[in-house]
Amino acid sequence: MGTNLLIAGPPYGHVFSSEKWRSSSLIEGLKGGGVKILFENELGVVDFYLPNKSTVLYVSECDIIAGNGYKRKLVRYRNTSNSFQELVLVEKTKLSEQYFPAVQKFVVFDLGLSLLPVSGQTGASQLITHMVLSGSQENPFRRKSERCLLDPLVMGVVQKVPGVGKVRAQALLQNFSSIQQLCNATPAELTLIVGKACAQRIHSFFHRHTATGS
């Protein structure tokens, strides 16, 4: 794959995937959701390139339980030089749940990356499919897809943010066209929808604190 093509990102409906995922249930889930996969050996630490100028790194339950090796991979991911937004998907399961707060702190507060918890590869494939098929400004069916945002998967992800219940999650998803836009929202934008205190919690969940002494 040429460097220019990689920089431009995949076309709408497609994903560049690291070759290591070829036989995974995550890839099968993406295919089942209508996403076309282009495998590539030279993505480096990145697992997936999405058409909405985002990259994805997947941290599995095994990665977390095995020790701190995943942290080195995350630092390399953060230091990757590109114009894409970097998103980290982290498996939050019964086995990894006790480690999740430490992982979240490292990803969000120490590295300043966006994090979304997933239940496993099936949940991850559904989330990535949603981002791929609804996150492109050039998508002529975007308005139709926006009406489908309040599905259980997306609602479940948003409600994982501390202080965000069902009502607030619905309000947020009615005002932001994708989870990516919610991650990118400023505290001021969020305040207009859920109030100042909740807006700060939501923003802090996805981003590094920048205030003095934080």
CSV table of C-alpha atoms in Angstrom, one decimal:
chain,number,residue,atom,x,y,z
A,1,MET,CA,0.0,0.0,0.0
A,2,GLY,CA,1.3,3.4,-0.9
A,3,THR,CA,2.1,6.0,1.8
A,4,ASN,CA,-0.2,8.5,0.1
A,5,LEU,CA,-3.1,6.1,0.2
A,6,LEU,CA,-2.5,5.4,3.9
A,7,ILE,CA,-2.4,9.1,4.7
A,8,ALA,CA,-5.6,9.7,2.8
A,9,GLY,CA,-7.3,6.8,4.7
A,10,PRO,CA,-9.7,4.2,3.3
A,11,PRO,CA,-12.7,5.1,1.2
A,12,TYR,CA,-16.2,5.2,2.8
A,13,GLY,CA,-17.4,1.8,3.9
A,14,HIS,CA,-13.8,0.3,4.1
A,15,VAL,CA,-11.3,-0.3,6.8
A,16,PHE,CA,-7.6,-0.8,6.6
A,17,SER,CA,-6.8,-3.6,9.0
A,18,SER,CA,-3.6,-5.1,10.4
A,19,GLU,CA,-3.0,-8.5,8.9
A,20,LYS,CA,-3.0,-10.1,12.4
A,21,TRP,CA,-6.7,-9.6,12.7
A,22,ARG,CA,-7.5,-11.6,9.5
A,23,SER,CA,-9.0,-14.7,11.2
A,24,SER,CA,-10.6,-12.9,14.1
A,25,SER,CA,-14.2,-12.7,15.2
A,26,LEU,CA,-13.9,-8.9,15.1
A,27,ILE,CA,-13.2,-9.1,11.3
A,28,GLU,CA,-16.1,-11.5,10.8
A,29,GLY,CA,-18.3,-9.0,12.7
A,30,LEU,CA,-17.2,-6.1,10.5
A,31,LYS,CA,-17.9,-8.1,7.3
A,32,GLY,CA,-21.3,-9.1,8.6
A,33,GLY,CA,-22.1,-5.4,9.2
A,34,GLY,CA,-21.3,-4.5,5.7
A,35,VAL,CA,-17.7,-3.1,6.1
A,36,LYS,CA,-15.2,-4.0,3.5
A,37,ILE,CA,-11.7,-5.0,4.8
A,38,LEU,CA,-8.4,-4.1,3.2
A,39,PHE,CA,-5.6,-6.0,5.0
A,40,GLU,CA,-2.2,-4.4,5.3
A,41,ASN,CA,1.1,-5.6,6.9
A,42,GLU,CA,2.7,-2.2,7.5
A,43,LEU,CA,0.3,-0.4,9.8
A,44,GLY,CA,2.8,-0.5,12.6
A,45,VAL,CA,1.2,-0.5,16.1
A,46,VAL,CA,-2.2,0.6,14.6
A,47,ASP,CA,-4.9,-2.1,14.4
A,48,PHE,CA,-7.4,-0.3,12.1
A,49,TYR,CA,-7.6,2.9,10.0
A,50,LEU,CA,-11.2,4.2,9.5
A,51,PRO,CA,-12.5,6.4,6.8
A,52,ASN,CA,-13.4,9.2,9.2
A,53,LYS,CA,-9.7,10.1,9.8
A,54,SER,CA,-9.5,7.9,12.9
A,55,THR,CA,-7.2,5.1,13.9
A,56,VAL,CA,-8.0,2.3,16.4
A,57,LEU,CA,-5.8,0.4,18.8
A,58,TYR,CA,-7.4,-2.6,20.5
A,59,VAL,CA,-6.4,-3.5,24.1
A,60,SER,CA,-7.7,-7.0,24.9
A,61,GLU,CA,-8.5,-8.6,28.3
A,62,CYS,CA,-5.4,-10.7,27.8
A,63,ASP,CA,-3.2,-7.6,27.2
A,64,ILE,CA,-4.4,-6.1,30.4
A,65,ILE,CA,-4.1,-9.1,32.6
A,66,ALA,CA,-0.6,-10.0,31.3
A,67,GLY,CA,1.0,-7.0,32.9
A,68,ASN,CA,2.2,-3.6,31.8
A,69,GLY,CA,3.4,-4.5,28.3
A,70,TYR,CA,0.3,-2.9,26.8
A,71,LYS,CA,1.5,0.4,28.1
A,72,ARG,CA,4.5,0.4,25.8
A,73,LYS,CA,2.2,-0.3,22.9
A,74,LEU,CA,0.0,2.6,23.9
A,75,VAL,CA,2.9,5.0,24.1
A,76,ARG,CA,4.1,4.0,20.6
A,77,TYR,CA,0.6,4.5,19.4
A,78,ARG,CA,0.4,8.0,20.9
A,79,ASN,CA,3.7,8.9,19.3
A,80,THR,CA,2.6,7.7,15.9
A,81,SER,CA,3.0,10.7,13.6
A,82,ASN,CA,-0.2,11.2,11.5
A,83,SER,CA,-3.2,13.5,11.2
A,84,PHE,CA,-5.7,10.8,12.3
A,85,GLN,CA,-7.6,10.9,15.6
A,86,GLU,CA,-6.3,8.1,17.8
A,87,LEU,CA,-8.9,6.0,19.5
A,88,VAL,CA,-8.3,3.2,22.0
A,89,LEU,CA,-10.8,0.4,22.5
A,90,VAL,CA,-10.4,-1.5,25.8
A,91,GLU,CA,-12.0,-4.8,26.7
A,92,LYS,CA,-13.9,-4.3,30.0
A,93,THR,CA,-14.9,-7.8,31.2
A,94,LYS,CA,-15.4,-9.5,34.5
A,95,LEU,CA,-11.7,-10.5,34.5
A,96,SER,CA,-10.3,-7.1,33.5
A,97,GLU,CA,-12.8,-4.9,35.3
A,98,GLN,CA,-10.6,-4.5,38.4
A,99,TYR,CA,-7.7,-3.2,36.2
A,100,PHE,CA,-9.9,-0.9,34.1
A,101,PRO,CA,-9.6,2.3,36.2
A,102,ALA,CA,-5.8,2.1,36.0
A,103,VAL,CA,-5.9,1.5,32.2
A,104,GLN,CA,-8.4,4.4,31.8
A,105,LYS,CA,-6.2,6.7,33.8
A,106,PHE,CA,-3.1,5.8,31.8
A,107,VAL,CA,-4.9,6.1,28.4
A,108,VAL,CA,-7.0,9.3,29.0
A,109,PHE,CA,-5.1,11.3,31.6
A,110,ASP,CA,-1.5,10.3,31.1
A,111,LEU,CA,-1.5,9.9,27.3
A,112,GLY,CA,-4.4,12.2,26.4
A,113,LEU,CA,-6.0,9.6,24.1
A,114,SER,CA,-9.7,8.9,23.6
A,115,LEU,CA,-10.9,5.6,25.2
A,116,LEU,CA,-14.1,3.6,24.7
A,117,PRO,CA,-14.8,0.4,26.7
A,118,VAL,CA,-16.1,-2.7,24.8
A,119,SER,CA,-17.3,-6.0,26.1
A,120,GLY,CA,-15.2,-8.0,23.5
A,121,GLN,CA,-14.5,-8.3,19.8
A,122,THR,CA,-18.2,-8.6,18.9
A,123,GLY,CA,-19.0,-5.3,20.7
A,124,ALA,CA,-15.9,-3.7,19.1
A,125,SER,CA,-16.9,-4.8,15.6
A,126,GLN,CA,-20.4,-3.3,16.1
A,127,LEU,CA,-18.9,0.0,17.4
A,128,ILE,CA,-16.4,0.2,14.5
A,129,THR,CA,-19.1,-0.6,12.0
A,130,HIS,CA,-21.2,2.2,13.4
A,131,MET,CA,-18.3,4.6,13.1
A,132,VAL,CA,-17.4,3.5,9.6
A,133,LEU,CA,-20.9,3.6,8.1
A,134,SER,CA,-22.1,6.8,9.9
A,135,GLY,CA,-19.1,8.9,10.5
A,136,SER,CA,-18.3,10.1,7.0
A,137,GLN,CA,-19.4,13.6,5.9
A,138,GLU,CA,-19.6,12.3,2.4
A,139,ASN,CA,-22.1,9.6,3.3
A,140,PRO,CA,-25.4,10.4,1.5
A,141,PHE,CA,-27.3,8.2,4.0
A,142,ARG,CA,-25.9,10.0,7.1
A,143,ARG,CA,-29.2,11.5,8.1
A,144,LYS,CA,-30.9,8.1,8.0
A,145,SER,CA,-28.1,6.6,10.1
A,146,GLU,CA,-28.4,9.4,12.7
A,147,ARG,CA,-31.9,8.4,13.4
A,148,CYS,CA,-30.6,4.9,14.3
A,149,LEU,CA,-28.1,6.2,16.9
A,150,LEU,CA,-30.2,5.4,19.9
A,151,ASP,CA,-29.6,1.6,19.5
A,152,PRO,CA,-28.7,-0.4,22.7
A,153,LEU,CA,-25.0,-0.7,21.7
A,154,VAL,CA,-24.4,3.0,21.4
A,155,MET,CA,-26.6,3.9,24.4
A,156,GLY,CA,-24.6,1.4,26.4
A,157,VAL,CA,-21.3,2.9,25.5
A,158,VAL,CA,-22.4,6.5,26.3
A,159,GLN,CA,-23.9,5.4,29.6
A,160,LYS,CA,-20.5,4.1,30.8
A,161,VAL,CA,-19.5,7.7,31.2
A,162,PRO,CA,-19.8,8.6,35.0
A,163,GLY,CA,-22.9,10.5,35.7
A,164,VAL,CA,-24.6,9.9,32.4
A,165,GLY,CA,-27.8,7.9,32.6
A,166,LYS,CA,-30.3,7.0,30.0
A,167,VAL,CA,-32.0,10.4,29.7
A,168,ARG,CA,-28.7,12.3,29.3
A,169,ALA,CA,-27.3,9.7,26.9
A,170,GLN,CA,-30.4,10.1,24.7
A,171,ALA,CA,-30.0,13.9,24.8
A,172,LEU,CA,-26.3,13.7,23.9
A,173,LEU,CA,-26.9,11.3,21.0
A,174,GLN,CA,-29.6,13.5,19.6
A,175,ASN,CA,-27.2,16.4,19.4
A,176,PHE,CA,-24.1,14.7,18.2
A,177,SER,CA,-24.1,12.7,15.0
A,178,SER,CA,-21.6,10.0,16.1
A,179,ILE,CA,-19.6,8.8,19.1
A,180,GLN,CA,-16.6,10.4,17.5
A,181,GLN,CA,-18.3,13.8,17.6
A,182,LEU,CA,-19.2,13.2,21.3
A,183,CYS,CA,-15.5,12.5,22.0
A,184,ASN,CA,-14.5,15.7,20.3
A,185,ALA,CA,-17.1,17.9,21.9
A,186,THR,CA,-15.9,20.8,24.1
A,187,PRO,CA,-17.1,21.3,27.6
A,188,ALA,CA,-19.0,24.4,26.5
A,189,GLU,CA,-20.9,22.4,23.9
A,190,LEU,CA,-21.7,19.6,26.3
A,191,THR,CA,-22.8,22.1,29.0
A,192,LEU,CA,-25.6,23.4,26.8
A,193,ILE,CA,-27.1,19.8,26.8
A,194,VAL,CA,-26.3,18.3,30.2
A,195,GLY,CA,-25.1,21.1,32.5
A,196,LYS,CA,-21.7,22.2,33.6
A,197,ALA,CA,-20.9,19.5,36.1
A,198,CYS,CA,-21.9,16.6,34.0
A,199,ALA,CA,-20.2,18.2,30.9
A,200,GLN,CA,-16.9,18.3,32.7
A,201,ARG,CA,-17.2,14.7,33.8
A,202,ILE,CA,-17.9,13.6,30.2
A,203,HIS,CA,-15.0,15.6,28.8
A,204,SER,CA,-12.7,14.3,31.5
A,205,PHE,CA,-13.7,10.8,30.7
A,206,PHE,CA,-12.4,11.1,27.1
A,207,HIS,CA,-9.6,13.6,27.5
A,208,ARG,CA,-6.6,14.5,29.6
A,209,HIS,CA,-7.1,17.2,32.2
A,210,THR,CA,-5.4,20.4,31.1
A,211,ALA,CA,-6.2,22.6,34.1
A,212,THR,CA,-3.3,23.6,36.4
A,213,GLY,CA,-2.7,21.0,39.1
A,214,SER,CA,-4.7,18.3,37.4
